[in-house]
Tab-separated table of C-alpha atoms in Angstrom:
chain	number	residue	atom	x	y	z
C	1	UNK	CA	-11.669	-43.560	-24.494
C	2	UNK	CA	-11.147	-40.031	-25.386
C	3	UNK	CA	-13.628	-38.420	-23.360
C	4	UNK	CA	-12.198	-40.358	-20.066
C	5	UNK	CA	-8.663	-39.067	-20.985
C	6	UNK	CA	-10.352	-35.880	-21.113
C	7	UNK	CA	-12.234	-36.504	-17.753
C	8	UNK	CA	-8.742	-37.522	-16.287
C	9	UNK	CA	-6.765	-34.338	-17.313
C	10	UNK	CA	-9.672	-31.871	-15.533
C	11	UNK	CA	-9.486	-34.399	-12.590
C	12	UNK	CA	-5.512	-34.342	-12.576
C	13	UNK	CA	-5.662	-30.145	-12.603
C	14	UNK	CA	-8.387	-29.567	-10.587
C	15	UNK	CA	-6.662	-31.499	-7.691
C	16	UNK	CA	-3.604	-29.562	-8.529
C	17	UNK	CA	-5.754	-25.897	-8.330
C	18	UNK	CA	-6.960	-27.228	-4.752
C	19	UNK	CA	-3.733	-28.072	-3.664
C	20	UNK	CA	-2.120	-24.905	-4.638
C	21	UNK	CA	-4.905	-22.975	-3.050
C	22	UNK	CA	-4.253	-24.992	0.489
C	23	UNK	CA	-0.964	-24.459	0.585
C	24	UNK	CA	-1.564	-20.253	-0.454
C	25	UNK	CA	-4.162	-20.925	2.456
C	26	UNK	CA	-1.900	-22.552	5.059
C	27	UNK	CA	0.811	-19.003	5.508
C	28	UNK	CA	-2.787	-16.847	6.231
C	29	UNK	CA	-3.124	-18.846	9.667
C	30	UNK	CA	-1.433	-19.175	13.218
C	31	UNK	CA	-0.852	-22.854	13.869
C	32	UNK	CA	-3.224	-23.760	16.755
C	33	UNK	CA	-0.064	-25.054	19.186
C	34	UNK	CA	2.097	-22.438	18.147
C	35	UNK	CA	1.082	-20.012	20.811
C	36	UNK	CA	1.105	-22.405	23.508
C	37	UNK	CA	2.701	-20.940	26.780
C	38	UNK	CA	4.334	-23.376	28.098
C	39	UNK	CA	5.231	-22.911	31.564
C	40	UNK	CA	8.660	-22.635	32.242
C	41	UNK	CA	10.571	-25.356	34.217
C	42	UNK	CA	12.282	-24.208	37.412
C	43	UNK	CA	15.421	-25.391	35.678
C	44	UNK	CA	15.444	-22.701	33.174
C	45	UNK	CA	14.458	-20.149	35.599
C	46	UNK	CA	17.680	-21.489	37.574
C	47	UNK	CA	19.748	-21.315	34.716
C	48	UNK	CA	19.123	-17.909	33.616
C	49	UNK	CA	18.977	-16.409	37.308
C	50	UNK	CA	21.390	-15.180	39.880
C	51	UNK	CA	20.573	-13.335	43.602
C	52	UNK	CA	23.244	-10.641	44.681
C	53	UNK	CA	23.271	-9.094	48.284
C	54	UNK	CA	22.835	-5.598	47.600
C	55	UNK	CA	20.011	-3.440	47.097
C	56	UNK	CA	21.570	-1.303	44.872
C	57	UNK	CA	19.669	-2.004	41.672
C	58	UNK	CA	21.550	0.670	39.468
C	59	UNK	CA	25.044	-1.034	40.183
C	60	UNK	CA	23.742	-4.133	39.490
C	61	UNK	CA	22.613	-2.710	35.652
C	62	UNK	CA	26.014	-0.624	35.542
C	63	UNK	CA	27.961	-3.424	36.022
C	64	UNK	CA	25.958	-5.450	33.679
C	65	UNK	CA	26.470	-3.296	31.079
C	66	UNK	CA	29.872	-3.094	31.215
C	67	UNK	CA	30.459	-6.913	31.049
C	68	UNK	CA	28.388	-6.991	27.778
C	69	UNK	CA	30.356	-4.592	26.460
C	70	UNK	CA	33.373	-6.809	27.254
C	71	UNK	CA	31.407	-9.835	25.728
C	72	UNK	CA	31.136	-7.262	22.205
C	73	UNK	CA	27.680	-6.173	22.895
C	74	UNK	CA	26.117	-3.253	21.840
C	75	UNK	CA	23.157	-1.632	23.959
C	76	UNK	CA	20.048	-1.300	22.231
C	77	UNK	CA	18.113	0.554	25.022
C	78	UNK	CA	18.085	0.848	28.749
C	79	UNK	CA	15.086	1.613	31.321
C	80	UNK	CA	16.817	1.978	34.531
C	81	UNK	CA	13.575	2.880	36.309
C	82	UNK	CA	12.457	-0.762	35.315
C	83	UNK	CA	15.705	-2.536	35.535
C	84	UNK	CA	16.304	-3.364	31.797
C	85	UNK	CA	19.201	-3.290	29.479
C	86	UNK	CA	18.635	-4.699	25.671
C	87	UNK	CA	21.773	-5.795	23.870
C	88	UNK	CA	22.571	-7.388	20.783
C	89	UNK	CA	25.320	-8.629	18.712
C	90	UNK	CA	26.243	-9.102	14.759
C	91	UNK	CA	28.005	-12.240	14.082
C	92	UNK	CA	29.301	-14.456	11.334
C	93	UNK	CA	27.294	-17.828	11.377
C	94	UNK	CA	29.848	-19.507	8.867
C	95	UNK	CA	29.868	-22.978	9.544
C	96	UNK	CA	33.142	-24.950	8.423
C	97	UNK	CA	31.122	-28.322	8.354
C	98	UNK	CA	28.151	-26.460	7.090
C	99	UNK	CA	29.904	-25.450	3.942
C	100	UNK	CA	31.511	-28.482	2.970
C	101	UNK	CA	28.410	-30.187	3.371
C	102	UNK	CA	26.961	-27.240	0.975
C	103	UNK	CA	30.198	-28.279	-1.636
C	104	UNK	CA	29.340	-31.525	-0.928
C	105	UNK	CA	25.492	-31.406	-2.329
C	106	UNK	CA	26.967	-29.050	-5.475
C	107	UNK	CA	29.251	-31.726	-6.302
C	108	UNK	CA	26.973	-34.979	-5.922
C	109	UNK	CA	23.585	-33.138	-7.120
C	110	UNK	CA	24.643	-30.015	-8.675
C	111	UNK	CA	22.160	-27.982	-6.689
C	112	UNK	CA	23.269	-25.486	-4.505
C	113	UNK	CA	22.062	-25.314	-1.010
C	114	UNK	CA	22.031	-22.327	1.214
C	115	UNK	CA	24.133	-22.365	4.015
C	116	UNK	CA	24.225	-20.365	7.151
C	117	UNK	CA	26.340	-16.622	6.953
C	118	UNK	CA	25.188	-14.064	9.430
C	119	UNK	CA	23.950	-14.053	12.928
C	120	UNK	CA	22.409	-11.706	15.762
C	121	UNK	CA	22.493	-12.243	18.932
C	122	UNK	CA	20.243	-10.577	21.286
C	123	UNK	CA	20.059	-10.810	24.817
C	124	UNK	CA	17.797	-8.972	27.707
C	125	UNK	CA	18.797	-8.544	31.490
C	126	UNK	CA	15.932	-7.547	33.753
C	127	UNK	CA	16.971	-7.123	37.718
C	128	UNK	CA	14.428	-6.479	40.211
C	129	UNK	CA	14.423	-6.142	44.276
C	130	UNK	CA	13.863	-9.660	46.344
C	131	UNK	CA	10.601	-10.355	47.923
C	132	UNK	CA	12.242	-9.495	50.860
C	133	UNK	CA	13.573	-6.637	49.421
C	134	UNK	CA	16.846	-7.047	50.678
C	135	UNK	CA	18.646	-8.533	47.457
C	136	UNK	CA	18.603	-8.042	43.799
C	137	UNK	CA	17.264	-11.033	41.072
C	138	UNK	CA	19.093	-10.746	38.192
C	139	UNK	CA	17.696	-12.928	35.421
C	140	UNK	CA	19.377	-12.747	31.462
C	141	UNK	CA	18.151	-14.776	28.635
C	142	UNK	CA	19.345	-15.049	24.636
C	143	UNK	CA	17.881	-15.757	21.923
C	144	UNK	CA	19.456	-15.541	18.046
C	145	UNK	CA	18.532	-14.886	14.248
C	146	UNK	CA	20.706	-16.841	11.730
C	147	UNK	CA	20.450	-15.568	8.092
C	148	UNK	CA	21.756	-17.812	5.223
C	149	UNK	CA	24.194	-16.619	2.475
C	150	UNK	CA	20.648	-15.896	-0.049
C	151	UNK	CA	19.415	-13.591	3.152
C	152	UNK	CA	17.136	-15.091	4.052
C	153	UNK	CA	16.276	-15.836	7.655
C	154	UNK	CA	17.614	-19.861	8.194
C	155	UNK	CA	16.799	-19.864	12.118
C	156	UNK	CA	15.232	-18.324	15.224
C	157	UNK	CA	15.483	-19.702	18.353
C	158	UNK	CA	16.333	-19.455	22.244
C	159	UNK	CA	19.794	-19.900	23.212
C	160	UNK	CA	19.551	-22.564	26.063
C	161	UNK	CA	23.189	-23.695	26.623
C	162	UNK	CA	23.755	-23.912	30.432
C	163	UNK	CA	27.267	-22.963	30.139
C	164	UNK	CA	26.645	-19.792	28.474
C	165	UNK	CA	24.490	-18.481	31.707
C	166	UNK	CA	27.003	-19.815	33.768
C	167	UNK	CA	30.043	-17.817	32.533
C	168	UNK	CA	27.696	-14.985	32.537
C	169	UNK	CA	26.947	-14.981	36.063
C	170	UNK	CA	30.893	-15.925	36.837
C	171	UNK	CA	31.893	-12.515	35.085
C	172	UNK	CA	29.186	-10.683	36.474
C	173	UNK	CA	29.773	-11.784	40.309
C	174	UNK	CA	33.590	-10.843	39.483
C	175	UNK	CA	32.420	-6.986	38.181
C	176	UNK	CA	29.858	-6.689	41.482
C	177	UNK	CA	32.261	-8.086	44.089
C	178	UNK	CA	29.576	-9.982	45.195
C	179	UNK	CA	28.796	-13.856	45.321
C	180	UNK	CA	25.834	-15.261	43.059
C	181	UNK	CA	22.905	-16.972	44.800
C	182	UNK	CA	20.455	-19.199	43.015
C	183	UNK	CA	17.323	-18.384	42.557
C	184	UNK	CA	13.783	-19.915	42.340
K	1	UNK	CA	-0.032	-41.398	-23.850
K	2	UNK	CA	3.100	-39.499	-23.188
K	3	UNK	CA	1.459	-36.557	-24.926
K	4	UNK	CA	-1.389	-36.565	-22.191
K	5	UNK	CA	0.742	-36.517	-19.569
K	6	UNK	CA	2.812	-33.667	-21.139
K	7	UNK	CA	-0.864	-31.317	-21.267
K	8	UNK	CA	-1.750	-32.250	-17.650
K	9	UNK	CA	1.772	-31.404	-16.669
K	10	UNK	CA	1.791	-27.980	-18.926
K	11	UNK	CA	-2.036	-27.300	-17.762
K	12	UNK	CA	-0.897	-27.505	-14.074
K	13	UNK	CA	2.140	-25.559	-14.051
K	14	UNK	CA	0.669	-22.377	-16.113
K	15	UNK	CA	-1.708	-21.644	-13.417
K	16	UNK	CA	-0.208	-23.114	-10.358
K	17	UNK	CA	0.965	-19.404	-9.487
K	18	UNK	CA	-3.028	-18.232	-9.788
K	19	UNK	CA	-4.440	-20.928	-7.570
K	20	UNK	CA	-1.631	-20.117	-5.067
K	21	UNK	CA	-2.403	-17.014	-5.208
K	22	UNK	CA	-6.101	-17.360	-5.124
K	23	UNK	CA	-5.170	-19.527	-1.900
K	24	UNK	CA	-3.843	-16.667	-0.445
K	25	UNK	CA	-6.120	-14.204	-0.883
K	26	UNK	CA	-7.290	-13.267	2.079
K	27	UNK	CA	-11.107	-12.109	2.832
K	28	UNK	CA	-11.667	-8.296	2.428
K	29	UNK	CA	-11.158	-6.212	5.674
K	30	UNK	CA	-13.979	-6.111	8.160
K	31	UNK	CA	-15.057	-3.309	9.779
K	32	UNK	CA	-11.784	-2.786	12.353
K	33	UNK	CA	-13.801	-0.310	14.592
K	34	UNK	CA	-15.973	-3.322	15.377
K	35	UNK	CA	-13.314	-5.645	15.745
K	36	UNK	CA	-11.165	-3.874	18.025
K	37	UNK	CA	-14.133	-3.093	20.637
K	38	UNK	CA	-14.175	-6.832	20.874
K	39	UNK	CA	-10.681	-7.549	21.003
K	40	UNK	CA	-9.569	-4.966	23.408
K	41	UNK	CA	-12.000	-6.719	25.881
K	42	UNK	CA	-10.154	-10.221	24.962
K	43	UNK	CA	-6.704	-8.202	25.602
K	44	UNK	CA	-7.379	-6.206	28.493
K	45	UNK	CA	-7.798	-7.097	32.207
K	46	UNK	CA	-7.826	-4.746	35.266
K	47	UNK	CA	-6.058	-5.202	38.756
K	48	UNK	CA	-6.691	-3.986	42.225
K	49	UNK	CA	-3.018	-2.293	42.387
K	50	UNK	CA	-2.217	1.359	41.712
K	51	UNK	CA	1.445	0.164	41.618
K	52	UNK	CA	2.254	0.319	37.903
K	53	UNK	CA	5.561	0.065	38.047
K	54	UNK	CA	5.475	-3.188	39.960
K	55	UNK	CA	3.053	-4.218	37.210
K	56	UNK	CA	5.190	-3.651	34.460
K	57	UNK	CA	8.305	-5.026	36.580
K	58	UNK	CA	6.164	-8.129	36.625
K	59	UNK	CA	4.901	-7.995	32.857
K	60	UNK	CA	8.736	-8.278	32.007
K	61	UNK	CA	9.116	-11.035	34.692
K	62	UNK	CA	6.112	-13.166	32.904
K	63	UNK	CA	7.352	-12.736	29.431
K	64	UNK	CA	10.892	-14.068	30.529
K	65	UNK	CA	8.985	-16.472	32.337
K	66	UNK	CA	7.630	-17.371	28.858
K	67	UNK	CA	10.667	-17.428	26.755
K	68	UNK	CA	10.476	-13.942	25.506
K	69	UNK	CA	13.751	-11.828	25.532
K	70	UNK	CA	12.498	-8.214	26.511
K	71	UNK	CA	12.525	-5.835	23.163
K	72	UNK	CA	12.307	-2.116	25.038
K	73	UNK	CA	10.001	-0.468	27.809
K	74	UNK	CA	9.267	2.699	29.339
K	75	UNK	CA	8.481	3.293	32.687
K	76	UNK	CA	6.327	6.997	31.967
K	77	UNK	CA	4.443	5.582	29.350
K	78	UNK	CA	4.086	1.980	30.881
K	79	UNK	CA	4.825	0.000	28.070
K	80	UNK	CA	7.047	-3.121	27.450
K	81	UNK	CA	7.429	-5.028	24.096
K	82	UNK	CA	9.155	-8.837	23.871
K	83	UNK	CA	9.631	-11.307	21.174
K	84	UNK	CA	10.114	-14.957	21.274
K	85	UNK	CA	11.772	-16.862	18.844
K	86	UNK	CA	11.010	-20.227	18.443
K	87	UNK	CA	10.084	-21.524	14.530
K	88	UNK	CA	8.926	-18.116	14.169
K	89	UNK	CA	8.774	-14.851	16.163
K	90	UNK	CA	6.026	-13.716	18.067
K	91	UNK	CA	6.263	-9.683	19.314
K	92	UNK	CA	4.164	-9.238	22.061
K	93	UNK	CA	3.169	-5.667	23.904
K	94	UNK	CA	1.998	-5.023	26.888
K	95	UNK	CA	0.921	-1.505	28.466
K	96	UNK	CA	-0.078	-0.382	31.518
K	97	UNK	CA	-2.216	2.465	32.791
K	98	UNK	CA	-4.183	3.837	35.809
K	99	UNK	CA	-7.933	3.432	35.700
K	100	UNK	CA	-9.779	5.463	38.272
K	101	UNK	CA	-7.770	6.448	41.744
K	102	UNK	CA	-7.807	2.066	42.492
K	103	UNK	CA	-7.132	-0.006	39.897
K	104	UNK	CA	-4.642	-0.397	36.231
K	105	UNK	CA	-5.745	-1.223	32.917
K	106	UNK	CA	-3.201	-4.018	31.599
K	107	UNK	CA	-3.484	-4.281	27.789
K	108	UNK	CA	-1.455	-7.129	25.874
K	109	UNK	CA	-1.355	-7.922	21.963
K	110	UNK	CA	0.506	-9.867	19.509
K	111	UNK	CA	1.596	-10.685	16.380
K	112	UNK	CA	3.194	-14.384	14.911
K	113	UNK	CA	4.812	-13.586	11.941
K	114	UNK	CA	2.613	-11.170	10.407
K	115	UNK	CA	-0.604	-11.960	11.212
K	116	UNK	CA	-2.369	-10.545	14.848
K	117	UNK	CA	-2.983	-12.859	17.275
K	118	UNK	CA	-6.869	-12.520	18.210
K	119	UNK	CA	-7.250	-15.773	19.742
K	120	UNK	CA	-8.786	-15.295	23.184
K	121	UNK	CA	-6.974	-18.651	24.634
K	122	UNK	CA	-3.499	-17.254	23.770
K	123	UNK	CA	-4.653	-13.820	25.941
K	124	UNK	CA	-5.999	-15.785	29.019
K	125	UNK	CA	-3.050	-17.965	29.138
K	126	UNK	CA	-0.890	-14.991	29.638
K	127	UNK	CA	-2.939	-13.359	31.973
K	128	UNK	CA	-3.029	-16.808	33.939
K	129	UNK	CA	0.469	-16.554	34.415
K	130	UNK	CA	0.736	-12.623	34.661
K	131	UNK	CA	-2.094	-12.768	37.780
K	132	UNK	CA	-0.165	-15.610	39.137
K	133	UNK	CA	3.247	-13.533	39.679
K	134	UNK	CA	1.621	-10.335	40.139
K	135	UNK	CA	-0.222	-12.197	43.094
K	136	UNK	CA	-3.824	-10.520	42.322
K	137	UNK	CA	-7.051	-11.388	40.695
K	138	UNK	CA	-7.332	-10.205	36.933
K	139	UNK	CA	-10.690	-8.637	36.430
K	140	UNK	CA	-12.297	-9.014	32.942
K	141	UNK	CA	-12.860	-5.462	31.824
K	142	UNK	CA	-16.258	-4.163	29.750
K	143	UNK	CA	-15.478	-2.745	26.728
K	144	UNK	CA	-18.442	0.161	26.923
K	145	UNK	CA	-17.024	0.744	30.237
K	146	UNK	CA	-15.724	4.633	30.287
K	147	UNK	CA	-11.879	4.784	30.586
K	148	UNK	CA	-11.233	2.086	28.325
């Protein structure tokens, strides 16, 4: 009876030792459909891009520039000779609900959970001539880090809210002058 | 009986940090030299264009395309870098540079999280797409070949 006790405790750790090693494992590898390129749907590509009737591609990026500065922007860095202006944003991500949930879980568990605190948003605008080279594409697209209140990094992801291109594009066809086409 | 338990219990949480750490433990480094001949041939393609700046115009295109939001680029040295955040980030480079008087040398890698991405599939899905907007054939390029 004493030596199957014995048999069960080395049984109970080594399972334990293999576990601990898979999961050490599991952070050393890329997950095989994480790197899947999906191609995009010609809604997004509608969503995020505008056609304006000039061909002047520098007033395009000017004026760009200016209404992210408006929208409290900072630029990051500019290739005009590619038609590319990098901006970004620091944010609170304090979330009213968030936190009373967090209060919540204190009270009923005494545990406290991590709730979101800071956020940065980033955003690049790439504009290129038309095919027919009598127009310029403007295309934007968002994306944000959300760090929790420990600091550690909570979320990453793709801003995809249709409005948010859409009141873009509004501002930006009242800087140019010019009407917005869609594209794609 | 409850004494039992109590040793498996203590026995397993001792160590736990060792065997996690064992787990992670990664195999020594290979030889790099060797595995970046290989892997530059797995990144690189060539194209019948001497236009580079259309080709990087289009790089930038294709990673939007993808869901990357455009890091920086440089049209003298003909490079771009992206990321794309989705559970994680992936940082992706691409560079572009003249190979003889005819063609460019397109060069992409990447990196999810912190580990390089040397999985030939993820390279020829971007080049599918990069070809496909850059309306040309991508060549596969020899690694011996001089000006690589």
């Amino acid at each position: 009876m004493a030596h199957l006790s014995f048999f069960k405790h080395i049984a109970s750790v080594g399972l334990f030792y293999a576990l601990a090693g898979l999961i050490g494992c599991a952070s050393d590898t890329v997950p095989p459909d994480a790197l899947l390129m999906k191609e995009p749907t010609t809604e997004i590509r509608q969503r995020q891009a505008r056609r304006y009737a000039t061909t002047d591609e520098k007033q395009v990026i000017i004026a760009a520039a200016q209404l992210l500065q408006d929208l409290g922007f900072n630029v990051d860095n500019s290739e005009k000779d590619l038609g590319l202006l990098v901006v970004s944003k620091d944010r609170s991500a304090v979330d009213g609900g968030q936190v009373a949930g967090q209060i919540a879980v204190a009270v009923l568990f005494g545990v406290r959970v991590a709730v979101d605190k800071q956020q940065k948003i980033r955003a690049s605008v790439v504009t290129s001539l038309s095919a027919d080279q009598k127009a310029i594409d403007v295309r934007v697209t968002f994306q944000r880090l959300v760090w929790d209140d420990r600091g550690q990094l909570s979320k990453l992801e793709r801003l995809d809210d249709p409005e948010m291109y859409q009141d873009f594009y509004i501002k930006l066809s009242k800087a140019l002058f010019l009407e917005a086409q869609e594209v794609g | 009986m409850f004494a039992n338990r109590f040793i498996t219990f203590f026995l397993c949480m001792a160590f736990a940090p060792t065997a996690v750490l064992c787990g992670c433990n990664s195999a020594p480094k290979v030889n790099e030299a060797e595995v970046s001949l290989k892997l530059r041939s797995i990144q690189t393609r060539s194209y019948d264009t001497t236009n580079a700046n259309n080709a990087l115009r289009v790089a930038m295109a294709t990673l939007q395309d993808l869901g990357f939001v455009i890091d920086n680029a440089d049209a003298d040295l003909g490079t771009v870098s992206a990321t794309k955040l989705d559970s994680a980030a992936t940082k992706m480079t691409i560079t572009v540079r003249m190979r003889g008087k005819t063609q460019i040398l397109v060069r992409a890698n990447a990196q999810y999280r912190l580990l390089a991405v040397t999985d030939p599939i993820f390279y020829q899905q971007f080049f599918t797409a990069y070809s496909k907007s850059l309306f040309l054939e991508a060549h596969e390029v020899d690694t011996a070949a001089p000006g690589l």
